[in-house]
Amino acid sequence: MSGTVTVPSGTDLICGYFLAADGEMVRLSFDDIAMVQERTDGVLWLHFNLVSVRARHWLERQSGLDPFVSEILLDAHDDRTRLERLDDGFVAVLSDMHYDFKFEPSDIGTLRLFMDGRRIVSCRRHPLKAVDRLRKALNDGARYATTSEMMADLVGHLAETLSDVAASVEKDVDTVEDIILAERFLQARKRLGQIRQLIVKLRRHVSPQRQALARLGNSGFDWVSDDDDTYLRHATEKFAGVLYDVEALQDRAKVLQDELLARVADQQNHSLHVLAVVTVIFTPMTLISGIFGMNVAGVPGVAGIEGDHIAFWWVMLLIVLSGALMLFFLRPRR
């Protein structure tokens, strides 16, 4: 355990760190966990890949966690945001962005974790952005004296990740607005629908996450110092700004949707108006051509009647004149 073990992402233990009281940081492999699991002279963070059978087995059988905690950490179906207080810590289900986020509603992932005074045990099924930011911060020299201090930074990263997504969505909304003004309605309708779905899902995750994490800042645990409690509260309040931005985006997307529908309706009304005008103009022309096309006796111009050699041109002239006459009557009425 004295050396540094590089653990590639995607294995059973994605990353493991033990931050000793003297400031030393030790990176852990899966086999090192047993050696530091019971130590109380530092901060332990273990981050697991739930796709791994070995990781799931450790969480269920070897972690020493309460069965209720293990059940929540291993649950593959319930992704609702929650934070449950236990005798000596918290178990939480939080939302984070997939590392390869592509602005799809399904790209909002789930981070599950347990925290007490000496350790944080977290797990996920898909690479997540906020956790990766915390991991990079540790690799770049960040140090934490308590688990609550580390958790406050993680909460801050979660809020920043969601805020970055909200800022990117805002740029996407600007693009959709330009597309609507350019009257490319089919493209705008498709993209705006995706954006609205993403915004709704973001709001559905941010709002309860803010409420849940607020309880973290009012924990009252002995191992959470006043400074750490203030730090946690400050990190949690970042979600208020994110929620405000998401709600503003939701209102703006709704306005754009209304504008799109109004413009499409105007375009359809214009098309129907043109069709109605054309129909009115051609109605007498059609009537005349229909009358002279009847196969009955007595129709002017039929063979055997005087002047039949020019009757066709008289009929054509009558058709044109009727159309011009209808157009003359329609022009003042626009």
Tab-separated table of C-alpha atoms in Angstrom:
chain	number	residue	atom	x	y	z
A	1	MET	CA	0.000	0.000	0.000
A	2	SER	CA	3.017	2.279	0.334
A	3	GLY	CA	3.294	2.736	-3.422
A	4	THR	CA	0.977	4.233	-5.973
A	5	VAL	CA	-1.371	1.907	-7.779
A	6	THR	CA	-2.946	3.133	-10.989
A	7	VAL	CA	-6.464	1.830	-11.382
A	8	PRO	CA	-7.991	2.161	-14.857
A	9	SER	CA	-11.550	3.435	-15.123
A	10	GLY	CA	-14.175	0.815	-15.738
A	11	THR	CA	-12.801	-1.825	-13.324
A	12	ASP	CA	-14.355	-2.888	-10.028
A	13	LEU	CA	-12.743	-0.083	-8.005
A	14	ILE	CA	-12.709	3.015	-10.207
A	15	CYS	CA	-10.619	4.940	-7.709
A	16	GLY	CA	-9.683	4.736	-4.059
A	17	TYR	CA	-7.913	7.264	-1.849
A	18	PHE	CA	-6.820	7.377	1.777
A	19	LEU	CA	-5.991	10.867	3.006
A	20	ALA	CA	-3.933	10.513	6.165
A	21	ALA	CA	-4.068	13.074	8.962
A	22	ASP	CA	-0.497	14.173	8.157
A	23	GLY	CA	-1.562	15.168	4.619
A	24	GLU	CA	-0.224	12.118	2.806
A	25	MET	CA	-2.480	10.722	0.074
A	26	VAL	CA	-2.384	7.047	-0.839
A	27	ARG	CA	-4.054	5.699	-3.948
A	28	LEU	CA	-5.661	2.339	-3.337
A	29	SER	CA	-6.240	-0.769	-5.390
A	30	PHE	CA	-9.059	-3.183	-4.678
A	31	ASP	CA	-6.724	-5.424	-2.666
A	32	ASP	CA	-5.657	-2.505	-0.451
A	33	ILE	CA	-9.160	-1.816	0.869
A	34	ALA	CA	-9.009	-4.289	3.742
A	35	MET	CA	-5.818	-2.669	5.073
A	36	VAL	CA	-7.362	0.803	5.471
A	37	GLN	CA	-11.048	0.060	5.925
A	38	GLU	CA	-11.002	0.365	9.712
A	39	ARG	CA	-8.456	3.154	10.043
A	40	THR	CA	-9.721	6.314	11.740
A	41	ASP	CA	-6.654	8.514	11.305
A	42	GLY	CA	-7.713	9.905	7.929
A	43	VAL	CA	-10.366	10.151	5.231
A	44	LEU	CA	-11.205	7.180	3.013
A	45	TRP	CA	-12.954	7.471	-0.343
A	46	LEU	CA	-13.855	4.395	-2.374
A	47	HIS	CA	-15.612	4.752	-5.713
A	48	PHE	CA	-16.978	1.563	-7.310
A	49	ASN	CA	-18.275	0.483	-10.681
A	50	LEU	CA	-21.654	-1.198	-10.140
A	51	VAL	CA	-21.339	-3.075	-13.417
A	52	SER	CA	-18.625	-5.177	-11.779
A	53	VAL	CA	-19.808	-8.311	-9.986
A	54	ARG	CA	-16.781	-8.132	-7.695
A	55	ALA	CA	-17.656	-4.580	-6.654
A	56	ARG	CA	-21.283	-5.508	-5.981
A	57	HIS	CA	-20.190	-8.491	-3.913
A	58	TRP	CA	-17.881	-6.305	-1.815
A	59	LEU	CA	-20.602	-3.723	-1.188
A	60	GLU	CA	-23.049	-6.401	-0.127
A	61	ARG	CA	-20.832	-8.774	1.832
A	62	GLN	CA	-17.519	-7.180	2.798
A	63	SER	CA	-18.123	-3.454	3.201
A	64	GLY	CA	-19.532	-3.691	6.720
A	65	LEU	CA	-22.320	-1.322	5.715
A	66	ASP	CA	-25.824	-1.565	7.100
A	67	PRO	CA	-27.999	-3.857	4.917
A	68	PHE	CA	-30.328	-0.903	4.279
A	69	VAL	CA	-27.387	1.099	2.930
A	70	SER	CA	-26.173	-1.771	0.767
A	71	GLU	CA	-29.663	-2.216	-0.665
A	72	ILE	CA	-29.838	1.448	-1.727
A	73	LEU	CA	-26.322	1.414	-3.177
A	74	LEU	CA	-27.012	-1.709	-5.227
A	75	ASP	CA	-30.540	-0.806	-6.364
A	76	ALA	CA	-30.588	-0.790	-10.166
A	77	HIS	CA	-34.143	0.485	-10.634
A	78	ASP	CA	-34.961	3.314	-8.215
A	79	ASP	CA	-33.101	6.433	-9.393
A	80	ARG	CA	-35.142	8.941	-7.409
A	81	THR	CA	-33.126	11.607	-5.621
A	82	ARG	CA	-33.034	10.879	-1.907
A	83	LEU	CA	-30.944	11.404	1.206
A	84	GLU	CA	-31.570	9.191	4.216
A	85	ARG	CA	-30.016	9.851	7.600
A	86	LEU	CA	-28.746	6.901	9.603
A	87	ASP	CA	-27.319	6.682	13.120
A	88	ASP	CA	-23.793	7.576	12.074
A	89	GLY	CA	-24.052	8.909	8.556
A	90	PHE	CA	-26.003	9.455	5.365
A	91	VAL	CA	-26.924	7.395	2.344
A	92	ALA	CA	-27.817	9.380	-0.756
A	93	VAL	CA	-28.935	8.962	-4.358
A	94	LEU	CA	-27.916	12.015	-6.383
A	95	SER	CA	-28.008	13.085	-10.025
A	96	ASP	CA	-24.942	13.748	-12.145
A	97	MET	CA	-24.212	14.133	-15.852
A	98	HIS	CA	-22.781	11.295	-17.900
A	99	TYR	CA	-19.170	11.938	-18.811
A	100	ASP	CA	-20.032	11.726	-22.526
A	101	PHE	CA	-23.106	13.940	-22.130
A	102	LYS	CA	-24.746	14.601	-25.540
A	103	PHE	CA	-27.723	16.710	-24.487
A	104	GLU	CA	-30.061	13.778	-24.299
A	105	PRO	CA	-32.455	13.438	-21.322
A	106	SER	CA	-31.214	9.885	-20.801
A	107	ASP	CA	-27.674	11.218	-20.203
A	108	ILE	CA	-28.499	12.217	-16.622
A	109	GLY	CA	-26.906	9.524	-14.466
A	110	THR	CA	-27.138	8.431	-10.855
A	111	LEU	CA	-24.505	8.619	-8.134
A	112	ARG	CA	-25.076	6.531	-5.008
A	113	LEU	CA	-23.021	7.087	-1.884
A	114	PHE	CA	-22.702	6.545	1.829
A	115	MET	CA	-20.878	8.989	4.107
A	116	ASP	CA	-19.942	8.923	7.753
A	117	GLY	CA	-17.213	10.550	9.821
A	118	ARG	CA	-14.331	8.581	8.349
A	119	ARG	CA	-15.289	7.355	4.862
A	120	ILE	CA	-17.246	7.963	1.705
A	121	VAL	CA	-18.317	4.944	-0.330
A	122	SER	CA	-19.749	5.864	-3.726
A	123	CYS	CA	-20.748	3.906	-6.822
A	124	ARG	CA	-22.195	4.393	-10.295
A	125	ARG	CA	-23.012	2.461	-13.483
A	126	HIS	CA	-21.822	5.028	-16.004
A	127	PRO	CA	-18.883	7.492	-15.923
A	128	LEU	CA	-20.033	10.741	-14.305
A	129	LYS	CA	-18.655	14.270	-14.603
A	130	ALA	CA	-18.797	15.657	-11.051
A	131	VAL	CA	-17.143	12.601	-9.507
A	132	ASP	CA	-14.436	12.764	-12.141
A	133	ARG	CA	-13.816	16.412	-11.241
A	134	LEU	CA	-13.333	15.446	-7.592
A	135	ARG	CA	-10.955	12.679	-8.612
A	136	LYS	CA	-8.920	15.075	-10.746
A	137	ALA	CA	-8.819	17.589	-7.896
A	138	LEU	CA	-7.311	14.947	-5.618
A	139	ASN	CA	-4.782	13.962	-8.257
A	140	ASP	CA	-3.879	17.653	-8.672
A	141	GLY	CA	-3.108	18.072	-4.977
A	142	ALA	CA	-6.395	18.809	-3.219
A	143	ARG	CA	-6.510	17.500	0.370
A	144	TYR	CA	-9.386	17.059	2.778
A	145	ALA	CA	-9.188	16.716	6.531
A	146	THR	CA	-12.771	15.454	6.935
A	147	THR	CA	-15.347	13.579	4.910
A	148	SER	CA	-17.780	16.503	5.205
A	149	GLU	CA	-15.201	18.796	3.604
A	150	MET	CA	-14.773	16.352	0.716
A	151	MET	CA	-18.538	15.966	0.411
A	152	ALA	CA	-18.955	19.756	0.234
A	153	ASP	CA	-16.548	19.867	-2.703
A	154	LEU	CA	-18.429	17.014	-4.387
A	155	VAL	CA	-21.724	18.882	-3.923
A	156	GLY	CA	-20.098	21.963	-5.433
A	157	HIS	CA	-18.921	19.946	-8.426
A	158	LEU	CA	-22.429	18.548	-8.875
A	159	ALA	CA	-23.885	22.062	-8.925
A	160	GLU	CA	-21.197	23.323	-11.319
A	161	THR	CA	-21.777	20.403	-13.676
A	162	LEU	CA	-25.510	21.076	-13.791
A	163	SER	CA	-24.829	24.799	-14.203
A	164	ASP	CA	-22.532	24.089	-17.169
A	165	VAL	CA	-25.284	22.021	-18.770
A	166	ALA	CA	-27.812	24.823	-18.199
A	167	ALA	CA	-25.424	27.306	-19.859
A	168	SER	CA	-24.965	24.984	-22.847
A	169	VAL	CA	-28.718	24.488	-23.143
A	170	GLU	CA	-29.150	28.264	-23.137
A	171	LYS	CA	-26.829	28.516	-26.153
A	172	ASP	CA	-28.807	25.758	-27.820
A	173	VAL	CA	-32.030	27.679	-27.165
A	174	ASP	CA	-30.447	30.737	-28.821
A	175	THR	CA	-29.682	28.607	-31.878
A	176	VAL	CA	-33.263	27.310	-32.013
A	177	GLU	CA	-34.547	30.868	-31.820
A	178	ASP	CA	-32.434	31.788	-34.861
A	179	ILE	CA	-33.749	28.709	-36.680
A	180	ILE	CA	-37.343	29.762	-35.969
A	181	LEU	CA	-36.661	33.290	-37.239
A	182	ALA	CA	-35.199	31.721	-40.386
A	183	GLU	CA	-38.497	29.804	-40.722
A	184	ARG	CA	-36.883	26.369	-40.759
A	185	PHE	CA	-39.792	25.084	-38.736
A	186	LEU	CA	-39.285	21.342	-39.113
A	187	GLN	CA	-35.709	21.525	-37.820
A	188	ALA	CA	-36.719	23.886	-35.014
A	189	ARG	CA	-39.611	21.693	-33.893
A	190	LYS	CA	-37.399	18.609	-33.618
A	191	ARG	CA	-34.593	20.337	-31.696
A	192	LEU	CA	-36.895	22.332	-29.452
A	193	GLY	CA	-38.722	19.162	-28.451
A	194	GLN	CA	-35.440	17.563	-27.360
A	195	ILE	CA	-34.447	20.679	-25.423
A	196	ARG	CA	-37.773	20.852	-23.592
A	197	GLN	CA	-37.495	17.206	-22.584
A	198	LEU	CA	-33.981	17.820	-21.255
A	199	ILE	CA	-35.024	20.951	-19.339
A	200	VAL	CA	-37.980	19.163	-17.740
A	201	LYS	CA	-35.752	16.297	-16.632
A	202	LEU	CA	-33.103	18.696	-15.334
A	203	ARG	CA	-35.685	20.509	-13.240
A	204	ARG	CA	-37.079	17.222	-11.977
A	205	HIS	CA	-33.583	16.318	-10.730
A	206	VAL	CA	-32.270	19.690	-9.525
A	207	SER	CA	-35.225	20.694	-7.356
A	208	PRO	CA	-35.409	17.550	-5.158
A	209	GLN	CA	-31.610	17.349	-5.074
A	210	ARG	CA	-31.436	20.825	-3.599
A	211	GLN	CA	-34.023	19.919	-0.974
A	212	ALA	CA	-32.270	16.673	-0.109
A	213	LEU	CA	-28.816	18.211	0.193
A	214	ALA	CA	-30.196	20.988	2.396
A	215	ARG	CA	-30.661	18.330	5.066
A	216	LEU	CA	-26.979	17.508	4.760
A	217	GLY	CA	-26.103	20.994	5.995
A	218	ASN	CA	-28.342	20.536	9.035
A	219	SER	CA	-26.988	17.153	10.026
A	220	GLY	CA	-25.981	17.905	13.625
A	221	PHE	CA	-23.379	15.122	13.606
A	222	ASP	CA	-20.427	15.524	15.956
A	223	TRP	CA	-17.999	14.816	13.140
A	224	VAL	CA	-19.306	17.772	11.086
A	225	SER	CA	-17.570	20.915	12.326
A	226	ASP	CA	-19.154	24.350	12.183
A	227	ASP	CA	-16.833	25.357	9.349
A	228	ASP	CA	-17.679	22.226	7.363
A	229	ASP	CA	-21.379	22.776	8.039
A	230	THR	CA	-21.110	26.308	6.639
A	231	TYR	CA	-19.159	24.987	3.652
A	232	LEU	CA	-21.840	22.379	2.975
A	233	ARG	CA	-24.587	24.987	3.186
A	234	HIS	CA	-22.733	27.259	0.769
A	235	ALA	CA	-22.203	24.403	-1.706
A	236	THR	CA	-25.862	23.393	-1.488
A	237	GLU	CA	-27.028	26.958	-2.126
A	238	LYS	CA	-25.384	26.788	-5.550
A	239	PHE	CA	-28.292	24.575	-6.547
A	240	ALA	CA	-30.642	27.534	-5.998
A	241	GLY	CA	-28.913	29.402	-8.830
A	242	VAL	CA	-28.987	26.305	-11.038
A	243	LEU	CA	-32.696	25.826	-10.357
A	244	TYR	CA	-33.374	29.480	-11.225
A	245	ASP	CA	-31.496	29.102	-14.531
A	246	VAL	CA	-33.352	25.888	-15.386
A	247	GLU	CA	-36.745	27.441	-14.621
A	248	ALA	CA	-35.847	30.481	-16.757
A	249	LEU	CA	-34.876	28.141	-19.608
A	250	GLN	CA	-38.152	26.268	-19.198
A	251	ASP	CA	-40.140	29.504	-19.501
A	252	ARG	CA	-38.107	30.608	-22.509
A	253	ALA	CA	-38.518	27.249	-24.238
A	254	LYS	CA	-42.272	27.484	-23.700
A	255	VAL	CA	-42.318	30.967	-25.258
A	256	LEU	CA	-40.351	29.659	-28.241
A	257	GLN	CA	-42.761	26.741	-28.561
A	258	ASP	CA	-45.697	29.160	-28.632
A	259	GLU	CA	-43.885	31.330	-31.189
A	260	LEU	CA	-43.140	28.289	-33.338
A	261	LEU	CA	-46.760	27.153	-33.252
A	262	ALA	CA	-47.960	30.663	-34.089
A	263	ARG	CA	-45.603	30.947	-37.057
A	264	VAL	CA	-46.542	27.491	-38.332
A	265	ALA	CA	-50.220	28.396	-37.986
A	266	ASP	CA	-49.635	31.643	-39.916
A	267	GLN	CA	-47.851	29.718	-42.650
A	268	GLN	CA	-50.693	27.217	-42.853
A	269	ASN	CA	-53.276	30.007	-42.908
A	270	HIS	CA	-51.408	31.707	-45.728
A	271	SER	CA	-51.302	28.456	-47.694
A	272	LEU	CA	-55.023	27.910	-47.131
A	273	HIS	CA	-55.710	31.496	-48.190
A	274	VAL	CA	-53.793	31.048	-51.435
A	275	LEU	CA	-55.605	27.775	-52.060
A	276	ALA	CA	-58.961	29.430	-51.418
A	277	VAL	CA	-58.171	32.282	-53.838
A	278	VAL	CA	-57.059	29.879	-56.545
A	279	THR	CA	-60.195	27.799	-55.997
A	280	VAL	CA	-62.461	30.860	-56.299
A	281	ILE	CA	-60.726	32.032	-59.473
A	282	PHE	CA	-60.887	28.643	-61.157
A	283	THR	CA	-64.452	27.815	-60.107
A	284	PRO	CA	-66.208	29.697	-62.975
A	285	MET	CA	-63.519	28.551	-65.389
A	286	THR	CA	-64.138	24.957	-64.368
A	287	LEU	CA	-67.880	25.480	-64.621
A	288	ILE	CA	-67.627	26.855	-68.166
A	289	SER	CA	-65.295	24.087	-69.340
A	290	GLY	CA	-67.619	21.541	-67.763
A	291	ILE	CA	-70.689	22.951	-69.495
A	292	PHE	CA	-69.099	22.967	-72.921
A	293	GLY	CA	-67.756	19.482	-72.310
A	294	MET	CA	-71.270	18.012	-71.868
A	295	ASN	CA	-72.160	15.444	-74.484
A	296	VAL	CA	-75.748	16.656	-75.127
A	297	ALA	CA	-77.539	18.217	-78.053
A	298	GLY	CA	-77.709	21.994	-78.354
A	299	VAL	CA	-74.327	22.841	-76.902
A	300	PRO	CA	-72.890	25.778	-78.849
A	301	GLY	CA	-69.954	24.886	-81.052
A	302	VAL	CA	-70.923	21.271	-81.545
A	303	ALA	CA	-70.267	19.969	-85.048
A	304	GLY	CA	-73.128	20.758	-87.397
A	305	ILE	CA	-73.862	24.198	-85.959
A	306	GLU	CA	-72.735	27.284	-87.833
A	307	GLY	CA	-69.477	28.785	-86.574
A	308	ASP	CA	-68.255	25.621	-84.958
A	309	HIS	CA	-64.737	26.114	-86.408
A	310	ILE	CA	-64.069	29.032	-84.029
A	311	ALA	CA	-66.228	27.885	-81.096
A	312	PHE	CA	-63.232	26.474	-79.223
A	313	TRP	CA	-61.526	29.862	-79.130
A	314	TRP	CA	-64.675	31.570	-77.956
A	315	VAL	CA	-64.901	29.085	-75.094
A	316	MET	CA	-61.251	29.649	-74.178
A	317	LEU	CA	-61.758	33.412	-74.228
A	318	LEU	CA	-64.821	33.053	-72.010
A	319	ILE	CA	-62.822	30.963	-69.529
A	320	VAL	CA	-59.993	33.514	-69.376
A	321	LEU	CA	-62.402	36.411	-68.996
A	322	SER	CA	-64.264	34.683	-66.156
A	323	GLY	CA	-60.979	34.087	-64.317
A	324	ALA	CA	-59.878	37.713	-64.832
A	325	LEU	CA	-63.275	38.930	-63.651
A	326	MET	CA	-63.049	36.902	-60.417
A	327	LEU	CA	-59.522	38.180	-59.832
A	328	PHE	CA	-60.753	41.747	-60.357
A	329	PHE	CA	-63.436	41.295	-57.689
A	330	LEU	CA	-61.036	39.623	-55.235
A	331	ARG	CA	-58.173	42.168	-55.403
A	332	PRO	CA	-59.894	44.973	-53.420
A	333	ARG	CA	-60.747	42.417	-50.695
A	334	ARG	CA	-57.148	41.115	-50.609
